[in-house]
Amino acid sequence: MRFLKPLRYAPVASALGLALSACSGSTGEAVPQLFIAAGGQEIRFYNSLALRPDRPGFAQPLTPLATCNTGADILDLFFETGARKLWVLTPASLLRYNTGPIQEGPQIGQIQPLDCASLPLENLTANLSGFACPSGYLRAGSSYMLVVCRDQVNLRLWRPSLSTPALAASDQLSLPLLATLSPNARFALGPGDGLAYVDGVGSPFTLGFFPNPTASTPLYQQSFTSNLIFPQLRDLAYPQPLYVLLSDNQGTNSETVTWNPTSANAAPSASRPIPGRGLSTLTAGQGLVVGFGPQGFARLDGNTLLPATSPNEAYQAGLVSLDGYLYLGRGAELVIYDLQGDPSLVSPLGPKPLGFTPTRLAYGPVTLLPVGP
């Protein structure tokens, strides 16, 4: 597996520090980036180099560059790499932090601590009447963001442009089918930022895809069956193709189904068993797809399930970073795998104490110092 990582190069670093090479993990040059951990009402920003096990400072206590308090519990977050903006969903609002002011310096590899107040902050729902999101999540596409919100009665979905200055009533999807779905339904943005969903209260399950989410047709639909006992839908994501994650009601076995909804006749894959692992959440990056949850983790892309034997541990957060590491939140610490040096995922590094329990992780670039030839 070849990984891409940010590379510093002469005569100047790019604006986003995103020139790419084929090295990563414990090989190649290391450049500072943002590692972001969120839990409760806190967002903590770190220099990614402090979390790399191959760096001399890895054994030192971890100190955040900044800590932001949102004033409400954080449901989800997403780092928009190109714009260097951090989207944050809370029950009361959709926020967007501009991390552009965070730069490398004064020395190579360093990032100065900063006050959270120095980061420009947009409340995208400030002028949207009646916005409330007791539970929900974000799913990013290439040009749009999907905001999924539920309460005990209602399901509401918005699909704003990533460049939107504010969430508007016109961004809400009004597809009649949404009112017929069960509380188990999961959503993502698929090919062309179309709306994908999976629903069902037991096998068989239904996959659906609206190429144009602002219209009720065309709609591609396919069904699939699960081999699990009392299967439960857990997650849906689109790391190309769509991945559906299910586990049994005991959380001891899981399976995945993939689907590439290129036409109304495109069929989903057969279910892939993941025995002995209770997975609840998907994360993807650098061509990898990883599932994690209350009983272990697994790399789900490729033909071989890795690691061959999963730790019988609970993970509540996960991230595949731009520089080729897998980070898993295990309580108030991070367990780290070097995807380049340990592709079989058998030798965890760390753990790295965080001092709080993150439920969401994100990763993104900073402006790098120019270097000479």
Short mmCIF file of C-alpha atoms in Angstrom, two decimals:
data_model
loop_
_atom_site.label_atom_id
_atom_site.label_comp_id
_atom_site.label_asym_id
_atom_site.label_seq_id
_atom_site.Cartn_x
_atom_site.Cartn_y
_atom_site.Cartn_z
CA MET A 1 0.00 0.00 0.00
CA ARG A 2 1.32 3.42 -0.99
CA PHE A 3 0.42 6.36 1.20
CA LEU A 4 0.45 10.06 0.45
CA LYS A 5 1.85 12.58 2.87
CA PRO A 6 2.46 16.31 2.92
CA LEU A 7 6.00 17.22 1.87
CA ARG A 8 8.02 20.38 2.44
CA TYR A 9 9.92 21.32 -0.68
CA ALA A 10 11.98 24.19 -2.07
CA PRO A 11 11.88 26.98 -3.04
CA VAL A 12 8.73 27.59 -0.95
CA ALA A 13 6.12 25.51 0.77
CA SER A 14 2.69 25.49 -0.85
CA ALA A 15 -0.07 27.54 0.73
CA LEU A 16 -1.59 24.44 2.28
CA GLY A 17 1.54 22.36 2.65
CA LEU A 18 -0.09 19.65 0.56
CA ALA A 19 2.46 18.71 -2.05
CA LEU A 20 2.40 14.94 -1.87
CA SER A 21 4.98 12.19 -1.89
CA ALA A 22 4.67 8.42 -1.72
CA CYS A 23 6.25 8.10 1.75
CA SER A 24 4.52 8.17 5.09
CA GLY A 25 4.37 6.66 8.52
CA SER A 26 7.81 6.19 10.03
CA THR A 27 9.56 6.93 6.70
CA GLY A 28 10.13 10.21 4.89
CA GLU A 29 10.06 13.80 6.06
CA ALA A 30 7.73 14.81 8.87
CA VAL A 31 5.99 18.17 8.67
CA PRO A 32 3.73 19.70 11.34
CA GLN A 33 0.00 19.49 10.86
CA LEU A 34 -3.07 19.86 13.05
CA PHE A 35 -4.33 16.92 15.05
CA ILE A 36 -7.75 17.76 16.48
CA ALA A 37 -9.53 15.87 19.26
CA ALA A 38 -13.02 16.71 20.50
CA GLY A 39 -14.97 15.38 23.46
CA GLY A 40 -17.75 16.79 25.60
CA GLN A 41 -17.78 20.53 24.86
CA GLU A 42 -14.03 20.82 24.18
CA ILE A 43 -11.96 20.91 20.99
CA ARG A 44 -8.22 20.52 21.46
CA PHE A 45 -5.68 21.35 18.74
CA TYR A 46 -2.26 19.66 18.75
CA ASN A 47 0.91 19.74 16.65
CA SER A 48 0.76 16.37 14.87
CA LEU A 49 4.51 15.87 15.38
CA ALA A 50 3.92 15.51 19.12
CA LEU A 51 1.82 12.44 18.32
CA ARG A 52 4.27 10.72 15.99
CA PRO A 53 5.99 7.78 17.73
CA ASP A 54 9.11 8.20 15.56
CA ARG A 55 9.75 11.73 16.90
CA PRO A 56 12.02 12.36 19.91
CA GLY A 57 9.34 14.33 21.77
CA PHE A 58 6.78 11.53 21.71
CA ALA A 59 7.50 10.53 25.32
CA GLN A 60 6.88 14.07 26.60
CA PRO A 61 3.50 15.05 28.11
CA LEU A 62 1.08 16.25 25.47
CA THR A 63 0.08 19.92 25.58
CA PRO A 64 -2.61 21.33 23.26
CA LEU A 65 -1.86 24.37 21.12
CA ALA A 66 -5.35 25.65 21.89
CA THR A 67 -8.52 24.50 23.60
CA CYS A 68 -11.89 25.76 22.39
CA ASN A 69 -15.11 25.39 24.34
CA THR A 70 -18.25 25.26 22.22
CA GLY A 71 -20.68 25.69 25.11
CA ALA A 72 -22.60 22.59 23.98
CA ASP A 73 -21.80 18.91 23.53
CA ILE A 74 -20.01 18.15 20.27
CA LEU A 75 -21.89 15.68 18.08
CA ASP A 76 -19.45 15.54 15.17
CA LEU A 77 -16.70 17.43 13.38
CA PHE A 78 -15.04 17.46 9.98
CA PHE A 79 -11.87 19.19 8.77
CA GLU A 80 -12.25 20.68 5.29
CA THR A 81 -8.66 20.39 4.09
CA GLY A 82 -8.75 22.68 1.06
CA ALA A 83 -10.30 25.63 2.90
CA ARG A 84 -8.65 24.72 6.23
CA LYS A 85 -11.95 25.01 8.05
CA LEU A 86 -13.22 22.85 10.89
CA TRP A 87 -16.97 22.10 10.84
CA VAL A 88 -18.47 21.35 14.26
CA LEU A 89 -22.01 20.13 14.89
CA THR A 90 -23.64 20.63 18.31
CA PRO A 91 -27.27 20.22 19.38
CA ALA A 92 -27.69 24.00 19.18
CA SER A 93 -25.67 25.04 16.14
CA LEU A 94 -23.43 24.28 13.18
CA LEU A 95 -20.09 26.03 13.66
CA ARG A 96 -17.10 26.54 11.35
CA TYR A 97 -13.63 27.51 12.59
CA ASN A 98 -11.12 29.01 10.17
CA THR A 99 -7.72 27.52 11.07
CA GLY A 100 -5.89 29.61 8.47
CA PRO A 101 -4.11 31.72 11.14
CA ILE A 102 -2.34 28.60 12.47
CA GLN A 103 1.11 28.44 10.89
CA GLU A 104 4.42 26.68 11.35
CA GLY A 105 7.07 28.67 13.20
CA PRO A 106 9.12 30.32 14.43
CA GLN A 107 11.31 27.25 13.82
CA ILE A 108 10.74 24.37 11.40
CA GLY A 109 8.48 21.78 12.99
CA GLN A 110 7.05 24.17 15.59
CA ILE A 111 3.56 25.63 15.94
CA GLN A 112 3.08 28.35 18.51
CA PRO A 113 0.30 28.02 21.11
CA LEU A 114 -2.64 30.27 20.37
CA ASP A 115 -5.80 31.63 21.90
CA CYS A 116 -8.93 30.00 20.54
CA ALA A 117 -10.44 33.47 20.21
CA SER A 118 -7.89 34.19 17.46
CA LEU A 119 -9.57 31.64 15.17
CA PRO A 120 -12.34 33.21 13.08
CA LEU A 121 -15.59 31.46 13.98
CA GLU A 122 -18.82 31.31 11.96
CA ASN A 123 -22.15 30.20 13.41
CA LEU A 124 -23.79 28.89 10.25
CA THR A 125 -27.18 28.44 11.93
CA ALA A 126 -27.38 31.81 13.68
CA ASN A 127 -30.09 33.05 11.30
CA LEU A 128 -31.85 29.71 10.73
CA SER A 129 -35.05 29.72 12.73
CA GLY A 130 -35.77 26.63 14.80
CA PHE A 131 -32.52 24.77 14.27
CA ALA A 132 -32.16 21.96 16.81
CA CYS A 133 -30.13 18.79 16.55
CA PRO A 134 -30.48 16.59 19.66
CA SER A 135 -28.54 13.85 17.88
CA GLY A 136 -26.84 13.89 14.51
CA TYR A 137 -23.70 13.79 12.42
CA LEU A 138 -21.89 15.26 9.42
CA ARG A 139 -21.01 13.55 6.12
CA ALA A 140 -18.86 15.52 3.71
CA GLY A 141 -18.87 15.17 -0.04
CA SER A 142 -16.65 16.79 -2.64
CA SER A 143 -18.62 20.06 -2.84
CA TYR A 144 -21.41 19.66 -0.28
CA MET A 145 -21.87 18.83 3.38
CA LEU A 146 -24.65 16.59 4.67
CA VAL A 147 -26.05 17.56 8.08
CA VAL A 148 -28.20 14.83 9.63
CA CYS A 149 -30.33 15.70 12.68
CA ARG A 150 -32.86 13.65 14.63
CA ASP A 151 -35.09 14.02 17.64
CA GLN A 152 -37.60 11.53 18.99
CA VAL A 153 -40.04 12.34 16.20
CA ASN A 154 -38.37 14.16 13.33
CA LEU A 155 -35.56 13.53 10.87
CA ARG A 156 -34.09 16.55 9.10
CA LEU A 157 -31.32 16.65 6.51
CA TRP A 158 -29.53 19.69 5.08
CA ARG A 159 -27.14 19.65 2.13
CA PRO A 160 -25.34 23.03 1.99
CA SER A 161 -22.42 23.85 -0.25
CA LEU A 162 -19.07 23.65 1.51
CA SER A 163 -18.58 27.31 0.65
CA THR A 164 -21.93 28.43 2.07
CA PRO A 165 -21.83 31.52 4.29
CA ALA A 166 -24.80 30.20 6.30
CA LEU A 167 -27.17 27.26 6.52
CA ALA A 168 -30.44 28.23 4.83
CA ALA A 169 -33.94 26.79 4.85
CA SER A 170 -33.48 26.06 1.13
CA ASP A 171 -30.63 23.67 2.00
CA GLN A 172 -33.03 21.29 3.76
CA LEU A 173 -33.92 18.18 1.76
CA SER A 174 -37.66 17.62 1.37
CA LEU A 175 -37.72 14.18 -0.26
CA PRO A 176 -41.05 12.45 0.60
CA LEU A 177 -39.25 9.14 1.12
CA LEU A 178 -37.43 10.49 4.18
CA ALA A 179 -40.68 10.46 6.18
CA THR A 180 -41.06 6.71 5.55
CA LEU A 181 -37.65 5.64 6.87
CA SER A 182 -37.11 4.03 10.24
CA PRO A 183 -35.02 5.53 13.06
CA ASN A 184 -32.32 3.00 12.05
CA ALA A 185 -31.63 4.71 8.71
CA ARG A 186 -28.10 5.95 8.04
CA PHE A 187 -27.07 8.54 5.45
CA ALA A 188 -24.02 9.66 3.44
CA LEU A 189 -23.15 11.63 0.34
CA GLY A 190 -22.23 9.30 -2.51
CA PRO A 191 -21.09 9.76 -6.13
CA GLY A 192 -21.54 13.31 -7.36
CA ASP A 193 -22.65 14.30 -3.84
CA GLY A 194 -25.91 12.43 -4.30
CA LEU A 195 -27.79 11.23 -1.22
CA ALA A 196 -27.26 7.62 -0.16
CA TYR A 197 -29.13 5.83 2.61
CA VAL A 198 -29.49 2.40 4.13
CA ASP A 199 -32.51 1.37 6.17
CA GLY A 200 -34.16 -1.62 7.78
CA VAL A 201 -35.08 -3.08 11.14
CA GLY A 202 -33.85 -6.53 10.17
CA SER A 203 -32.77 -8.48 7.13
CA PRO A 204 -33.39 -7.73 4.30
CA PHE A 205 -32.13 -4.15 4.32
CA THR A 206 -32.63 -1.48 1.65
CA LEU A 207 -29.96 0.67 0.05
CA GLY A 208 -31.06 3.79 -1.81
CA PHE A 209 -29.40 6.55 -3.80
CA PHE A 210 -30.72 9.85 -5.14
CA PRO A 211 -28.27 11.17 -7.81
CA ASN A 212 -30.02 14.52 -7.44
CA PRO A 213 -31.15 14.93 -3.81
CA THR A 214 -33.29 17.95 -4.65
CA ALA A 215 -35.62 15.73 -6.72
CA SER A 216 -37.41 12.52 -5.77
CA THR A 217 -36.45 10.82 -9.05
CA PRO A 218 -34.41 9.06 -10.18
CA LEU A 219 -34.02 6.78 -7.16
CA TYR A 220 -31.81 3.71 -7.28
CA GLN A 221 -32.78 1.02 -4.77
CA GLN A 222 -31.32 -2.38 -3.96
CA SER A 223 -31.85 -4.82 -1.12
CA PHE A 224 -29.39 -7.08 0.66
CA THR A 225 -29.51 -9.70 3.38
CA SER A 226 -27.36 -10.11 6.46
CA ASN A 227 -25.96 -13.34 7.86
CA LEU A 228 -25.78 -11.95 11.40
CA ILE A 229 -28.15 -12.97 14.16
CA PHE A 230 -30.39 -9.96 14.90
CA PRO A 231 -28.36 -7.59 12.66
CA GLN A 232 -28.20 -3.89 13.50
CA LEU A 233 -27.26 -1.05 11.17
CA ARG A 234 -24.29 0.87 12.57
CA ASP A 235 -22.77 3.19 9.96
CA LEU A 236 -22.70 4.25 6.30
CA ALA A 237 -19.78 5.99 4.62
CA TYR A 238 -18.52 6.67 1.10
CA PRO A 239 -14.79 6.08 0.74
CA GLN A 240 -15.62 4.87 -2.81
CA PRO A 241 -17.61 2.65 -2.89
CA LEU A 242 -20.28 3.01 -0.20
CA TYR A 243 -19.62 0.90 2.89
CA VAL A 244 -22.44 -0.35 5.13
CA LEU A 245 -21.38 -1.51 8.60
CA LEU A 246 -23.58 -3.88 10.63
CA SER A 247 -23.12 -5.81 13.85
CA ASP A 248 -25.26 -8.23 15.81
CA ASN A 249 -27.33 -7.09 18.75
CA GLN A 250 -24.70 -8.39 21.19
CA GLY A 251 -21.92 -6.38 19.56
CA THR A 252 -19.70 -9.45 19.13
CA ASN A 253 -19.72 -9.99 15.35
CA SER A 254 -19.90 -7.57 12.43
CA GLU A 255 -20.09 -7.49 8.65
CA THR A 256 -19.82 -5.05 5.77
CA VAL A 257 -21.62 -4.64 2.47
CA THR A 258 -20.35 -2.37 -0.31
CA TRP A 259 -22.29 -0.71 -3.11
CA ASN A 260 -21.33 1.46 -6.06
CA PRO A 261 -24.62 3.04 -7.17
CA THR A 262 -23.68 3.88 -10.73
CA SER A 263 -27.08 2.84 -12.10
CA ALA A 264 -30.46 1.49 -11.03
CA ASN A 265 -29.22 -2.03 -11.78
CA ALA A 266 -25.98 -1.86 -9.81
CA ALA A 267 -26.10 -4.59 -7.15
CA PRO A 268 -24.48 -4.46 -3.70
CA SER A 269 -21.76 -6.90 -2.78
CA ALA A 270 -22.29 -10.04 -0.76
CA SER A 271 -21.91 -9.44 2.96
CA ARG A 272 -18.39 -9.83 4.33
CA PRO A 273 -18.20 -11.41 7.80
CA ILE A 274 -16.05 -9.87 10.53
CA PRO A 275 -16.20 -12.47 13.29
CA GLY A 276 -15.32 -11.70 16.88
CA ARG A 277 -15.35 -7.91 16.46
CA GLY A 278 -18.12 -5.56 17.53
CA LEU A 279 -17.68 -2.54 15.24
CA SER A 280 -19.88 0.55 15.29
CA THR A 281 -18.12 3.29 13.30
CA LEU A 282 -16.24 3.72 10.02
CA THR A 283 -13.29 5.98 9.30
CA ALA A 284 -11.38 6.25 6.04
CA GLY A 285 -8.34 7.98 4.57
CA GLN A 286 -5.34 7.43 2.32
CA GLY A 287 -7.18 4.61 0.55
CA LEU A 288 -7.89 2.71 3.78
CA VAL A 289 -11.20 1.91 5.45
CA VAL A 290 -11.19 1.05 9.15
CA GLY A 291 -14.04 0.01 11.43
CA PHE A 292 -13.84 0.30 15.21
CA GLY A 293 -16.18 0.02 18.17
CA PRO A 294 -16.85 -1.57 21.54
CA GLN A 295 -14.99 -4.75 20.64
CA GLY A 296 -11.87 -4.22 18.57
CA PHE A 297 -11.12 -2.75 15.17
CA ALA A 298 -10.45 -3.97 11.64
CA ARG A 299 -9.09 -2.71 8.35
CA LEU A 300 -11.92 -3.41 5.92
CA ASP A 301 -10.47 -2.60 2.49
CA GLY A 302 -8.51 -5.28 0.63
CA ASN A 303 -9.00 -9.01 0.60
CA THR A 304 -7.47 -9.79 4.00
CA LEU A 305 -9.01 -8.76 7.30
CA LEU A 306 -6.39 -6.96 9.38
CA PRO A 307 -5.20 -7.32 12.04
CA ALA A 308 -5.55 -11.09 11.96
CA THR A 309 -6.35 -11.03 15.69
CA SER A 310 -8.07 -7.93 17.02
CA PRO A 311 -7.44 -6.59 20.52
CA ASN A 312 -10.47 -7.19 22.73
CA GLU A 313 -10.68 -3.50 23.58
CA ALA A 314 -13.23 -0.71 23.13
CA TYR A 315 -12.44 2.25 20.86
CA GLN A 316 -14.69 5.31 20.72
CA ALA A 317 -12.85 7.40 18.10
CA GLY A 318 -10.63 6.74 15.11
CA LEU A 319 -8.69 8.50 12.35
CA VAL A 320 -6.40 7.65 9.43
CA SER A 321 -4.02 10.62 9.22
CA LEU A 322 -2.50 12.26 6.16
CA ASP A 323 0.96 11.05 7.17
CA GLY A 324 0.03 7.39 7.37
CA TYR A 325 -0.87 6.63 10.97
CA LEU A 326 -4.00 5.07 12.41
CA TYR A 327 -5.11 6.73 15.66
CA LEU A 328 -7.68 5.01 17.85
CA GLY A 329 -9.23 6.62 20.93
CA ARG A 330 -9.25 4.15 23.82
CA GLY A 331 -10.74 6.01 26.75
CA ALA A 332 -8.51 8.99 27.56
CA GLU A 333 -5.56 7.81 25.46
CA LEU A 334 -4.57 7.19 21.86
CA VAL A 335 -3.36 3.88 20.48
CA ILE A 336 -1.31 4.41 17.31
CA TYR A 337 -0.41 2.16 14.38
CA ASP A 338 2.26 2.97 11.78
CA LEU A 339 0.53 2.00 8.54
CA GLN A 340 3.77 2.08 6.56
CA GLY A 341 6.07 0.33 9.00
CA ASP A 342 3.43 -2.09 10.34
CA PRO A 343 0.94 -2.77 7.52
CA SER A 344 -0.41 -5.88 9.31
CA LEU A 345 -1.41 -3.74 12.32
CA VAL A 346 0.11 -6.07 14.89
CA SER A 347 2.31 -3.66 16.88
CA PRO A 348 0.43 -0.79 18.55
CA LEU A 349 2.50 2.23 19.59
CA GLY A 350 1.93 4.33 22.66
CA PRO A 351 -0.50 4.65 24.28
CA LYS A 352 -0.42 8.42 24.30
CA PRO A 353 -2.39 9.97 27.21
CA LEU A 354 -4.67 12.87 26.24
CA GLY A 355 -6.04 13.86 29.62
CA PHE A 356 -9.63 13.68 28.37
CA THR A 357 -11.80 11.26 26.39
CA PRO A 358 -12.19 12.24 22.72
CA THR A 359 -15.23 11.12 20.78
CA ARG A 360 -14.19 12.68 17.45
CA LEU A 361 -10.82 13.14 15.75
CA ALA A 362 -9.76 15.25 12.75
CA TYR A 363 -6.55 16.13 10.93
CA GLY A 364 -5.45 18.89 8.58
CA PRO A 365 -2.60 21.03 7.23
CA VAL A 366 -1.03 24.30 8.34
CA THR A 367 0.96 26.83 6.34
CA LEU A 368 4.59 25.71 6.33
CA LEU A 369 7.69 27.87 6.58
CA PRO A 370 9.47 28.45 3.27
CA VAL A 371 12.80 26.71 2.92
CA GLY A 372 15.74 27.37 0.70
CA PRO A 373 17.02 25.07 -2.05
#
